[in-house]
Structure formats: C-alpha cells, structure tokens
Coordinates of C-alpha atoms and ligand atoms in Angstrom, one line a residue:
X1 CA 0.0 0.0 0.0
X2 CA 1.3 3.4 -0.9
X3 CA 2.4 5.8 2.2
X4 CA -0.3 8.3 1.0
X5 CA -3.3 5.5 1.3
X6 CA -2.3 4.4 4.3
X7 CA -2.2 7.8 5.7
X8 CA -5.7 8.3 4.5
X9 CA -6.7 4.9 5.7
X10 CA -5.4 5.6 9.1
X11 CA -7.1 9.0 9.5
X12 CA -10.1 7.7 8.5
X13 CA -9.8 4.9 11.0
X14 CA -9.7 7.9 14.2
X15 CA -13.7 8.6 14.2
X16 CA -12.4 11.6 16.6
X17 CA -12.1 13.6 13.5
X18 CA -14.9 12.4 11.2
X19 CA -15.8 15.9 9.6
X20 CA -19.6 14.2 9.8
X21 CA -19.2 13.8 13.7
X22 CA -21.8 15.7 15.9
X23 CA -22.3 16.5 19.7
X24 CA -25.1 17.1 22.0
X25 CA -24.2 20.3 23.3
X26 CA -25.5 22.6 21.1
X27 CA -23.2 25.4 21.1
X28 CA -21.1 22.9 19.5
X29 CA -22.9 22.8 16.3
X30 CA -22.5 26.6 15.8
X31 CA -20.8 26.6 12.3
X32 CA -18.4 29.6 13.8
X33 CA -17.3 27.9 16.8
X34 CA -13.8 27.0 17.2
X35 CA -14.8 24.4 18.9
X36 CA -16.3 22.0 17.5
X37 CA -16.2 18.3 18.7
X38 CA -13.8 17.7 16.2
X39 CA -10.7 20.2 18.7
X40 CA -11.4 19.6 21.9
X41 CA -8.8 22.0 23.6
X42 CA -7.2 21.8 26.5
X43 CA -7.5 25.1 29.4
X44 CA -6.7 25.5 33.1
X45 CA -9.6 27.5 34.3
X46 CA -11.4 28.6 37.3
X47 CA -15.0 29.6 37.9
X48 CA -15.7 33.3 38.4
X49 CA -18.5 32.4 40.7
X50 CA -17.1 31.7 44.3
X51 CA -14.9 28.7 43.5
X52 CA -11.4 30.0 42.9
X53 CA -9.6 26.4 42.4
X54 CA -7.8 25.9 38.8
X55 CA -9.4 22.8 37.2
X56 CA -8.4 21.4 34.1
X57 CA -10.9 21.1 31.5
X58 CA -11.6 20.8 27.5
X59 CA -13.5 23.4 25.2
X60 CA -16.7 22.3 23.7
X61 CA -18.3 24.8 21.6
X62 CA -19.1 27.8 24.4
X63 CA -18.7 25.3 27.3
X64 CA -15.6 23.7 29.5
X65 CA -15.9 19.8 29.8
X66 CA -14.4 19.9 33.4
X67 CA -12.1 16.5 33.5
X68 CA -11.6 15.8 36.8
X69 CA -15.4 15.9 37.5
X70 CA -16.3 13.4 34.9
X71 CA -13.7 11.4 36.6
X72 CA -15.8 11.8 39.8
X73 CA -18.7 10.5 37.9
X74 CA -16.9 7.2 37.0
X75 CA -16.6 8.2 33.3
X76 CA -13.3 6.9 32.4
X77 CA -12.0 3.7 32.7
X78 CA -8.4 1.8 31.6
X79 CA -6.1 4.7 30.0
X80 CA -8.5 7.4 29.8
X81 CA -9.1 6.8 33.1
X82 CA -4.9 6.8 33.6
X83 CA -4.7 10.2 31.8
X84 CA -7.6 11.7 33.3
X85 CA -6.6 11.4 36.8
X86 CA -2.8 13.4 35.5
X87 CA -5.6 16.1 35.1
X88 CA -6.7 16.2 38.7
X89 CA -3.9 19.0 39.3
X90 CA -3.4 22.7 38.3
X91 CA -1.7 22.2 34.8
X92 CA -1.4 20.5 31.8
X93 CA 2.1 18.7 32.6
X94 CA 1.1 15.8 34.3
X95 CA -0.6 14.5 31.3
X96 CA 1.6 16.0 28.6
X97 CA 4.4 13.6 30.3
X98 CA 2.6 10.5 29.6
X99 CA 3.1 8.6 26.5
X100 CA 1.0 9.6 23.4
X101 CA -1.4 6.5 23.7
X102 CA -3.0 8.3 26.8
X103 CA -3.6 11.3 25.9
X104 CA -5.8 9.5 22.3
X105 CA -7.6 7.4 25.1
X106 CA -8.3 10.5 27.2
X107 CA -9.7 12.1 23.5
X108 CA -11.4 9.1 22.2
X109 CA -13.8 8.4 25.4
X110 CA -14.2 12.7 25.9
X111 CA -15.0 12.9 22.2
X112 CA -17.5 9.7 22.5
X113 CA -19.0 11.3 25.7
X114 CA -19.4 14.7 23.6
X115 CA -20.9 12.8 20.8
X116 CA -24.5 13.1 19.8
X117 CA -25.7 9.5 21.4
X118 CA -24.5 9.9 24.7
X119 CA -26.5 12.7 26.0
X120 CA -28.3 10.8 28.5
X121 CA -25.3 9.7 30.7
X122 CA -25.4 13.4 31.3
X123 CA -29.3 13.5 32.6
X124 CA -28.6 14.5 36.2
X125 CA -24.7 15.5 35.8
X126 CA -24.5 18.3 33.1
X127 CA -24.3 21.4 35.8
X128 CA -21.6 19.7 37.9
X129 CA -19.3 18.6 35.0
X130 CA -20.3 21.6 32.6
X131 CA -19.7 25.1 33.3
X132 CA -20.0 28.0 30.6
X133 CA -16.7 29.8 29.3
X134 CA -18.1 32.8 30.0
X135 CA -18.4 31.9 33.6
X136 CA -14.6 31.0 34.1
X137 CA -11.3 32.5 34.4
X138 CA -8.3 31.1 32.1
X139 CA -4.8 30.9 33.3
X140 CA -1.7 29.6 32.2
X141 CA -2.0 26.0 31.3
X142 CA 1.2 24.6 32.0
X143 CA 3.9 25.3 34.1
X144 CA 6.8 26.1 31.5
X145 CA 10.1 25.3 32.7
X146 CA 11.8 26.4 29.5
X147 CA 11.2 28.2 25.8
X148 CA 12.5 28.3 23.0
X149 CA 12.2 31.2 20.6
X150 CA 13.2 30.0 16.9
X151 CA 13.4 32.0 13.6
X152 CA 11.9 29.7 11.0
X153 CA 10.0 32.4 8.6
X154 CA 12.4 32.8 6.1
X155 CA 10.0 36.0 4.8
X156 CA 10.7 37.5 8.4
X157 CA 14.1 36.9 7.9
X158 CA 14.8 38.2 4.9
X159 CA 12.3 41.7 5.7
X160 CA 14.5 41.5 9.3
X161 CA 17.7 41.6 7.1
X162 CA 16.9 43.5 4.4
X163 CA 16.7 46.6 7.4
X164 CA 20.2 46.1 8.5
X165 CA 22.0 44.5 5.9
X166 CA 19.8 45.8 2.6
X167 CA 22.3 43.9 0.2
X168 CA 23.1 40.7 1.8
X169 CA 19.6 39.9 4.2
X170 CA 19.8 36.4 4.8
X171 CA 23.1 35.4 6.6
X172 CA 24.8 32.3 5.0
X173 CA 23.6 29.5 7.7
X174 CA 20.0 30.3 7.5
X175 CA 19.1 27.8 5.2
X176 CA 21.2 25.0 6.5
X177 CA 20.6 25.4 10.4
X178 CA 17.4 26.3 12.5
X179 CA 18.2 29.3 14.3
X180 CA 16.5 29.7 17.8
X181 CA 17.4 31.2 21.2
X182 CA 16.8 30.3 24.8
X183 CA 14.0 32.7 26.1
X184 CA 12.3 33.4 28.9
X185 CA 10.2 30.9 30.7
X186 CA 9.2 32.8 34.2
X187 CA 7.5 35.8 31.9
X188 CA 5.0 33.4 29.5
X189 CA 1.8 34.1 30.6
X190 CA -1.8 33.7 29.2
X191 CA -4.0 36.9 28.2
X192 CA -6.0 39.0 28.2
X193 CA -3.3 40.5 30.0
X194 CA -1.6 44.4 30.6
X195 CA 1.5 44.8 28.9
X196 CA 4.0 46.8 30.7
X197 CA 6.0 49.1 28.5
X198 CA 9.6 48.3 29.3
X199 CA 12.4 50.6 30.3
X200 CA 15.5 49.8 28.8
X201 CA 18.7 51.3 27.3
X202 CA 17.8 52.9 24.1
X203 CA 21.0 54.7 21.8
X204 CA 20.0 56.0 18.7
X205 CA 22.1 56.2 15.3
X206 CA 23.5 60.1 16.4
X207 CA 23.7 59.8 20.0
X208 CA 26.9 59.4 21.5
X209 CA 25.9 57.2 24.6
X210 CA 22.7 55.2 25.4
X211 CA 19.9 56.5 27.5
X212 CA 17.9 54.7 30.0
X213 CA 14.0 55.2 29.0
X214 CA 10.6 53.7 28.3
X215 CA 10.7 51.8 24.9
X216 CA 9.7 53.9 21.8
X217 CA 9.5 50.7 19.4
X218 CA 7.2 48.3 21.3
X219 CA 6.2 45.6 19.1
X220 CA 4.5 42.4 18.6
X221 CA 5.4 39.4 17.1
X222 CA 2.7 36.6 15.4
X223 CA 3.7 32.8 16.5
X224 CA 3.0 29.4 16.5
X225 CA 4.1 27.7 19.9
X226 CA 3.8 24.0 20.1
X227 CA 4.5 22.3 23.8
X228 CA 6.7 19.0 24.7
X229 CA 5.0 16.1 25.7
X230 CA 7.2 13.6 26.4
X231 CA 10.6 14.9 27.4
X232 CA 14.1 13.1 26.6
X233 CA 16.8 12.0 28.9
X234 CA 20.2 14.3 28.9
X235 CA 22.6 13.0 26.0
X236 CA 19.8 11.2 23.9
X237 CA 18.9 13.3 21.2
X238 CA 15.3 12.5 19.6
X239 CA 15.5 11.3 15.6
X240 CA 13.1 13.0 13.8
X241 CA 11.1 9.9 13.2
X242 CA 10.3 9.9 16.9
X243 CA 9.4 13.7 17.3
X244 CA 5.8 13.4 16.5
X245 CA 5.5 11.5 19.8
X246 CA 6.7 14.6 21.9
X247 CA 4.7 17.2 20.2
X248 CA 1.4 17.6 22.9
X249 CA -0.3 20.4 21.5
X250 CA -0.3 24.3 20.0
X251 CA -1.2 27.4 20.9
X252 CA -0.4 31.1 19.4
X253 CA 1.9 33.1 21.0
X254 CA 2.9 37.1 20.8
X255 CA 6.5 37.7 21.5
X256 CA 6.4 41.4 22.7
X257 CA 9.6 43.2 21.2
X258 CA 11.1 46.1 22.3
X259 CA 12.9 46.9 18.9
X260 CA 14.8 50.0 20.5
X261 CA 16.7 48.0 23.2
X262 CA 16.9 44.9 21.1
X263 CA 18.9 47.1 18.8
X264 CA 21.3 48.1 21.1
X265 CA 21.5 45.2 22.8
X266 CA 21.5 41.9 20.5
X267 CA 25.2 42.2 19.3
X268 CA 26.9 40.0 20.0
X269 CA 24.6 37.4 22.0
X270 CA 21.2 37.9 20.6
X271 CA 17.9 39.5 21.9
X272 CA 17.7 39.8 25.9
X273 CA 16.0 42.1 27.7
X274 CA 14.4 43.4 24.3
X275 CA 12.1 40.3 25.0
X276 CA 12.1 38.6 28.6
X277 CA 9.8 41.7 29.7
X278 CA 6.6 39.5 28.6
X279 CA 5.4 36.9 26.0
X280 CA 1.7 35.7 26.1
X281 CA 0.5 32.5 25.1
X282 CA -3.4 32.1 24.0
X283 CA -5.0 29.9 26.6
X284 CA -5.9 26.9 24.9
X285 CA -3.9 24.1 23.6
X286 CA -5.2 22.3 20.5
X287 CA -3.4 19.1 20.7
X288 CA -1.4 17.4 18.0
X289 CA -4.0 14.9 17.2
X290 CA -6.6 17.5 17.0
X291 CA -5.0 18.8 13.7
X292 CA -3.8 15.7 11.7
X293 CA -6.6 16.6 9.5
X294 CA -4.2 19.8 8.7
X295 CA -1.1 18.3 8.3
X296 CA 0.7 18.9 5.0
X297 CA 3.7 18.2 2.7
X298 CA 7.3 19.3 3.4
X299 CA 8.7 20.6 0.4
X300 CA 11.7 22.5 -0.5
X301 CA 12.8 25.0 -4.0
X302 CA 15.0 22.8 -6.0
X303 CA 17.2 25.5 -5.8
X304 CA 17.6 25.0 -1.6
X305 CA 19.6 23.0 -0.3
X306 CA 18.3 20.0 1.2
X307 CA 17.7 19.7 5.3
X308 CA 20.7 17.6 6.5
X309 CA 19.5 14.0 6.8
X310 CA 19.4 14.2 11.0
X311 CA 16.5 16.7 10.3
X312 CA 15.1 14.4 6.8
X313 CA 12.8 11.8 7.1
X314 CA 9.9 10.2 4.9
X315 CA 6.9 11.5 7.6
X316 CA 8.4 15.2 7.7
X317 CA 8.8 15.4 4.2
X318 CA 4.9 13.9 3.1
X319 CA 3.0 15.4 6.2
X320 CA 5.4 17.6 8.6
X321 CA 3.6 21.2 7.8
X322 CA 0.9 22.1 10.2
X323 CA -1.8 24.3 8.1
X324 CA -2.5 26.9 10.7
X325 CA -3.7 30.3 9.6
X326 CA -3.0 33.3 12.2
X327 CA -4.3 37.1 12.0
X328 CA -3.4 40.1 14.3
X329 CA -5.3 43.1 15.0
X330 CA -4.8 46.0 16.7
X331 CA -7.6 48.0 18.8
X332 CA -6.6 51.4 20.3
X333 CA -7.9 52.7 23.0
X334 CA -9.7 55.4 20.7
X335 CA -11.4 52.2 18.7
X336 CA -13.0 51.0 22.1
X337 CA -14.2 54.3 23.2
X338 CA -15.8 54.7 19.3
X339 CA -16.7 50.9 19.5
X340 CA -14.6 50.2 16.2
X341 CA -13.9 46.2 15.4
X342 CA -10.4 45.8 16.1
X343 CA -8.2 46.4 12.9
X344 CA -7.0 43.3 11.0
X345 CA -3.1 44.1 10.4
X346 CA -1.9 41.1 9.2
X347 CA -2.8 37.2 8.1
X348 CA -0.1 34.6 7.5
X349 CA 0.0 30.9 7.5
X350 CA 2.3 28.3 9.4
X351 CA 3.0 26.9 5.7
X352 CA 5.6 29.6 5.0
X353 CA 8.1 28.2 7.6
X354 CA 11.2 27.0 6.6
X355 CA 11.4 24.7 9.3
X356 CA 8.7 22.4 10.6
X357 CA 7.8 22.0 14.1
X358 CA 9.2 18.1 14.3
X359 CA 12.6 19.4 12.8
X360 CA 12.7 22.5 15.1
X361 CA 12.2 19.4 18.2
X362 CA 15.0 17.3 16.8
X363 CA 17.3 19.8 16.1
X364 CA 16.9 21.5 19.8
X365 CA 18.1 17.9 21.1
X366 CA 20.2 16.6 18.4
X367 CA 23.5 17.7 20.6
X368 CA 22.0 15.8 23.9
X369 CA 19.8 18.3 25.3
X370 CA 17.0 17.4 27.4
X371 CA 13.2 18.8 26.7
X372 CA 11.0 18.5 29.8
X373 CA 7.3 18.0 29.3
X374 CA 5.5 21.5 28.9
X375 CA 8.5 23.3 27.6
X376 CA 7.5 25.7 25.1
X377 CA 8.9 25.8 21.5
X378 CA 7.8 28.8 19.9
X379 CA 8.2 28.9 15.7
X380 CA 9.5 32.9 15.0
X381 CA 7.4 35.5 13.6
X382 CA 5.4 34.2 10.8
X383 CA 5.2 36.2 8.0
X384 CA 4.6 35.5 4.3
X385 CA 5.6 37.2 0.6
X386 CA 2.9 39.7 1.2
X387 CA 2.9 42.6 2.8
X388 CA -0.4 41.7 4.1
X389 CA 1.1 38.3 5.6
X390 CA 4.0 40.1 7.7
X391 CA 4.0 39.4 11.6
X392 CA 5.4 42.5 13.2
X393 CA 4.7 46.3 12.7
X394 CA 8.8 46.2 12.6
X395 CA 8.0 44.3 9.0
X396 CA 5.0 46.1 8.5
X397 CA 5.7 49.5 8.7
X398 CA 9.6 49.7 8.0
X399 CA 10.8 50.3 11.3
X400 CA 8.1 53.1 11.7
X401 CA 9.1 54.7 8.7
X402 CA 5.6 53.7 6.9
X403 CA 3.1 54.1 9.6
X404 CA 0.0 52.5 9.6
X405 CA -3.1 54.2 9.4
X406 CA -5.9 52.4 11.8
X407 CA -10.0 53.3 11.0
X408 CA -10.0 55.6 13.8
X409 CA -7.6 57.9 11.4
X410 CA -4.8 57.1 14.2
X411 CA -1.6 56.6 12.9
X412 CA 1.0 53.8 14.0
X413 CA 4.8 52.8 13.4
X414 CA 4.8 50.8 16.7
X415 CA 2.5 50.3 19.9
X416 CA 1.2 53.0 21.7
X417 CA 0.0 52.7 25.0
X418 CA -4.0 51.6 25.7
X419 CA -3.4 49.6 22.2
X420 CA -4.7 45.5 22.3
X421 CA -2.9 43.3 19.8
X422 CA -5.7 40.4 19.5
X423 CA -4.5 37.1 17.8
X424 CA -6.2 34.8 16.1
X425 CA -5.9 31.2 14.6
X426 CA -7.9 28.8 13.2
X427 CA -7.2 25.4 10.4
X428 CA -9.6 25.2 7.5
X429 CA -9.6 22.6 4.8
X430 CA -11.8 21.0 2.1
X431 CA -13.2 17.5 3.9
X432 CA -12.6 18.6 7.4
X433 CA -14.0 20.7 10.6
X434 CA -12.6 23.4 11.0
X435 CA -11.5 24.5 13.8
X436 CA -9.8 27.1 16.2
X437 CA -6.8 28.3 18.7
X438 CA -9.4 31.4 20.5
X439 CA -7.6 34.6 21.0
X440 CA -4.4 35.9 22.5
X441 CA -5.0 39.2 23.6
X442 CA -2.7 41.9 25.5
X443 CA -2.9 45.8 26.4
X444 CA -0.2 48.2 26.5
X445 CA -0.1 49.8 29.6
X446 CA 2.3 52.9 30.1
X447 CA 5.8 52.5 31.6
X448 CA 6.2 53.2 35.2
X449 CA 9.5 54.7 36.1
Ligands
CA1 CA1 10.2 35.9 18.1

C-alpha cells in the first residue's frame, strides 16, 4: 500500500475527527465555533462564581468539559481513566508527560462522551461537570520550565535583514541550520493580559551614549508555539522519526519586542531584555492529534539546499507542515471608546516556515539536550511574501518609517500605550471541521519609572 493511502486509511480509521461527527451540546454545532467536537482544547480554568480552584478542562463549543469531574462521575476507565486522573492538578504537565497512547484514550472516550448518542449519561450530571466559558477564568495552562524562541520564517528573515543588511539579508547559515534562542520561561503568561512598556537602554544612530527610558518601538510578534510532551533524557537526542511523539499540543503566541533596546543590545549574544519583559500565550492548547486533518507536505525549492539528513525523514517530508492560519489586529484605545472592530493588520500561515515543528524538536536535542514536558517551543514570527502576511509592525511599517493608518484615522509605526494586539488562529480545509486556537490578547499599559 502506498504511504499516501495508508495515511488516508489511518485517518479515516480515528472517528475523533470524522468531519460528519456531531455533539449534543449545542453550542457545539455553531458553524463559527472553534470548537467544534472535532478540537477539543485543553484550558486550566477557574470559575468566576465563588470557586477560585484551577481545574483542568476541554472546550466544547461555548462550554468547559471539566475533566476531573467526569472522573468523579466514574466516566473513564483503563487509560482514559490513567490520563484523566494526570488532570486532577493545576496544569497541563502531568498529562503532557505521559506517552501519546494516553492522551488518544483521554480524546477518544471525551469525544465519544461529547458525541450526539451519549447525551443521557449526562441526565442529572451536566451542571456539575459543565460550566459556561463565559463563567470562568483562564490561566496559564502549563507550568513552562523552558522556551525556546526559533526563527523559521524565512520571509521575516529576509524583511529582518533587508533593514540592517539591505544587500546581503539572509546570513549564509539560515538555510542550512534552524536558528533559535533560549528565552524566557518565568515571563510566559496567558491573556487578556496588561503589557507593561519596558524601560530599557535605548541609543539612537547620532547619540553618543545610550539613554535609559521607556521603549519607543514596542512591538508584537505573530507565532506558533507548540509544547513538549514527552521529554528526553540528557545526552539522547530525539530522531526526527520519533518527534511526532513529543509534540502535545499548539497554541499562538505574541513575543512582545522592544525593537529600540533589542537594537542596542543583540550584538553579540542575541535578543535579551528586548524580550524577557513578557510573551503571552493564547490559553488553549489544541493538541497534535486534534490537527492531523491539517497536516501537509514538506517541500523544499529545487534551488535550496536540502535539510541535512538528522532533520530528513519520509513523515516530515509527506505530512510535517501544520496548516494553521493566524491574524493580528490592533484595537486602540480610541477604537474601544468609538466601538470600532479591532483592525485586522496582518494574516499569514504556518506553511511559509522554513522549518517544521518536528525538525525545530530534533534539532533543539540533536546535541543531547534534554526537553522536559510542557516546555514551550515557539516557531518565530510568521510572516509571508505579502505585505499583508507580515507578523510584526517592525515588518510592517519599515521600522516606523511607513506608519499604519488604523479606521479611527490614528496613525501607528509601533504600539502606543492603551493599544490591544488580539490574535487569532484557526485550520480550515476541504473535507474537514474546522477548527480554532481562540484569542491571544494583551494591552499596552504605560511605563512606570
Ligand atoms: Ca520571536
């Protein structure tokens, strides 16, 4: 049988994601939900209602499936009964350090629970294991002990480059190695969130020495951040056949950029302070499985060079892109007050990177380095050919050179206090349900000296 039809004959074997598949809960069946019974997200949440105490639970069109309670109600047996007591806790770790085979069982039974013929176990249960999203409070989902910040749009790349080196934008390794840097883990959080505009040391191009001040270029940057199951032990690398397995799940992620420090700063060791101030994660996790329907081909230009074979392998190169489509808008504090939509800036697609999220996993631990479950590997700025694709106002407007004009007639080269950047990210395709990442949503708030 050829690779291709047994793909399509395993996929078609995992009823999770039968296009045709329907649940009970009616919010569900909203066509514009992102979540349909076909996602099933993962959230930390509490109830805004008197109970303060995180609970883990999974998105169901406008409703939380709260985990621990169908536990309670003897819903889960064998497996799914394994994985769903790693969700009696806090976060998402537990679980995400369990080998893949619990976290389908944990999906299969919550998905046939979900599913249109099972209403009546619910009869007497739904207001003790249901509660509305509107009614809860997200928080971070996992506790993040490390992250990863790579750089695998080669479109931000080359619009990065072109400002500093207009002749020469992509430097000579770019094509050959994934390039990443160690961020910062204790400053991920999960929005809606305030923003803190950072101080920093700031020198510009005809000052003789730096100044210490509030940042002038604050900045967002459009991601894809996929979390680590499984970990691997120090000095075992994982092949790239294996690093499906330790993929648990995506969310989108703004990295906040201070462009003035950064560019004082990044020479010779990278970006620092520029962007430990704050990143924000969107609150769900849409697990792997979740979005096999979206998986794609790997391809390379004939006129690239090929990915060394440590980062090569038959599964990467015939399904190792995940289709996700992102969007950022921007919503001044101006808009709110006139009760204009938030501004759409920008829409690219996870099929532009250079690198996929399996090689970006194998490379990270291909000289022995350990991964530990929930560490966060976040893909770069994603940005396309298109102006309209690009991922940052630094891309967007030129470094502030070309402002943008937004419909309340304001005008913007970077982030001005009281402004929202909103994210958005969903997976559509011909033959499947589609489905959605929610928002990731911050506010500027001023500097405080
Ligand atoms: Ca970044």
């Amino acid at each position: 049988m050829l690779p291709r039809q047994l793909f399509r004959l395993k996929r078609s074997m995992n009823e999770t994601l039968d296009p045709q598949l329907e649940s009970w809960v009616p919010s569900a069946q909203d066509p514009a939900t992102p979540f349909p019974i076909q996602n099933l997200p993962y959230a930390v949440f509490s109830r805004t209602d008197g109970d303060a105490a995180r609970r883990i639970g999974v998105g169901i069109g406008a409703e939380i499936l709260d985990i621990r309670a169908c536990a309670d109600a003897g819903f889960f047996e064998g497996e799914a009964l394994t994985a769903a007591r790693a969700c009696s806790g806090d976060t998402l770790n537990p679980l995400m350090a369990l080998e893949p085979r619990y976290w389908r069982a944990l999906r299969h039974r919550v998905s046939h629970l979900l599913s249109i013929a099972q209403k009546h176990l619910f009869s007497s249960l739904e207001s003790q294991v249901f509660v509305r999203q509107k009614d809860v409070r997200l928080h971070l989902p996992v506790e993040i002990h490390n992250y990863t910040d790579f750089y695998s749009s080669i479109h931000h790349a080359m619009n990065v480059g072109k400002l500093v080196r207009p002749d020469n934008p992509l430097l000579p390794n770019y094509k050959h190695i994934p390039i990443g840097y160690h961020g910062r883990a204790s400053s991920v959080h999960s929005g809606p969130m305030t923003i803190r505009r950072p101080f920093g040391q700031v020198k510009a191009a005809d000052q003789e020495v730096p100044q210490f001040v509030p940042s002038r270029a604050l900045d967002y940057e459009v991601e894809i951040g996929v979390f680590v199951g499984q970990g691997n032990e120090l000095g075992r690398p994982v092949t790239i056949d294996r690093a499906g397995d330790h993929l648990f799940g995506f969310c989108l992620v703004n990295d906040w950029s201070a462009r003035d420090i950064q560019t004082w700063e990044y020479q010779p060791l990278g970006p620092f302070l520029a962007k430990s101030f704050a990143t924000t994660i969107s609150p769900w996790i849409v697990t792997s499985e979740a979005l096999e329907p979206f998986r794609a081909p790997f391809a390379r230009s004939d006129e690239d060079p090929a990915p060394l074979p440590y980062l090569t392998s038959k599964e990467n190169s015939e399904r190792g892109v995940y289709s996700i489509q992102v969007e950022t808008a921007i919503r001044s504090a101006r808009m709110r007050e006139e009760n204009i939509d938030p501004y759409v800036v920008s829409k690219g697609s996870a099929d532009s990177m250079y690198w996929t999220f399996a090689q970006l996993l194998t490379h990270h631990t291909s000289n022995g380095c350990n991964l530990v479950p929930g560490d966060l590997l976040a893909s770069g700025t994603i940005s396309g050919v298109e102006r309209c694709s690009w991922g940052s106002l630094l891309e967007v407007t030129r470094r502030g050179q070309d402002p943008l004009e937004l419909p309340s007639g304001e005008r913007r080269g970077f982030l001005e206090d009281g402004d929202e950047v909103i994210m958005r990210g969903w997976c559509r395709r011909e033959g499947a349900r589609s489905i959605g990442f929610g928002e990731c949503q911050g506010i500027v708030a001023p500097a405080v000296g």
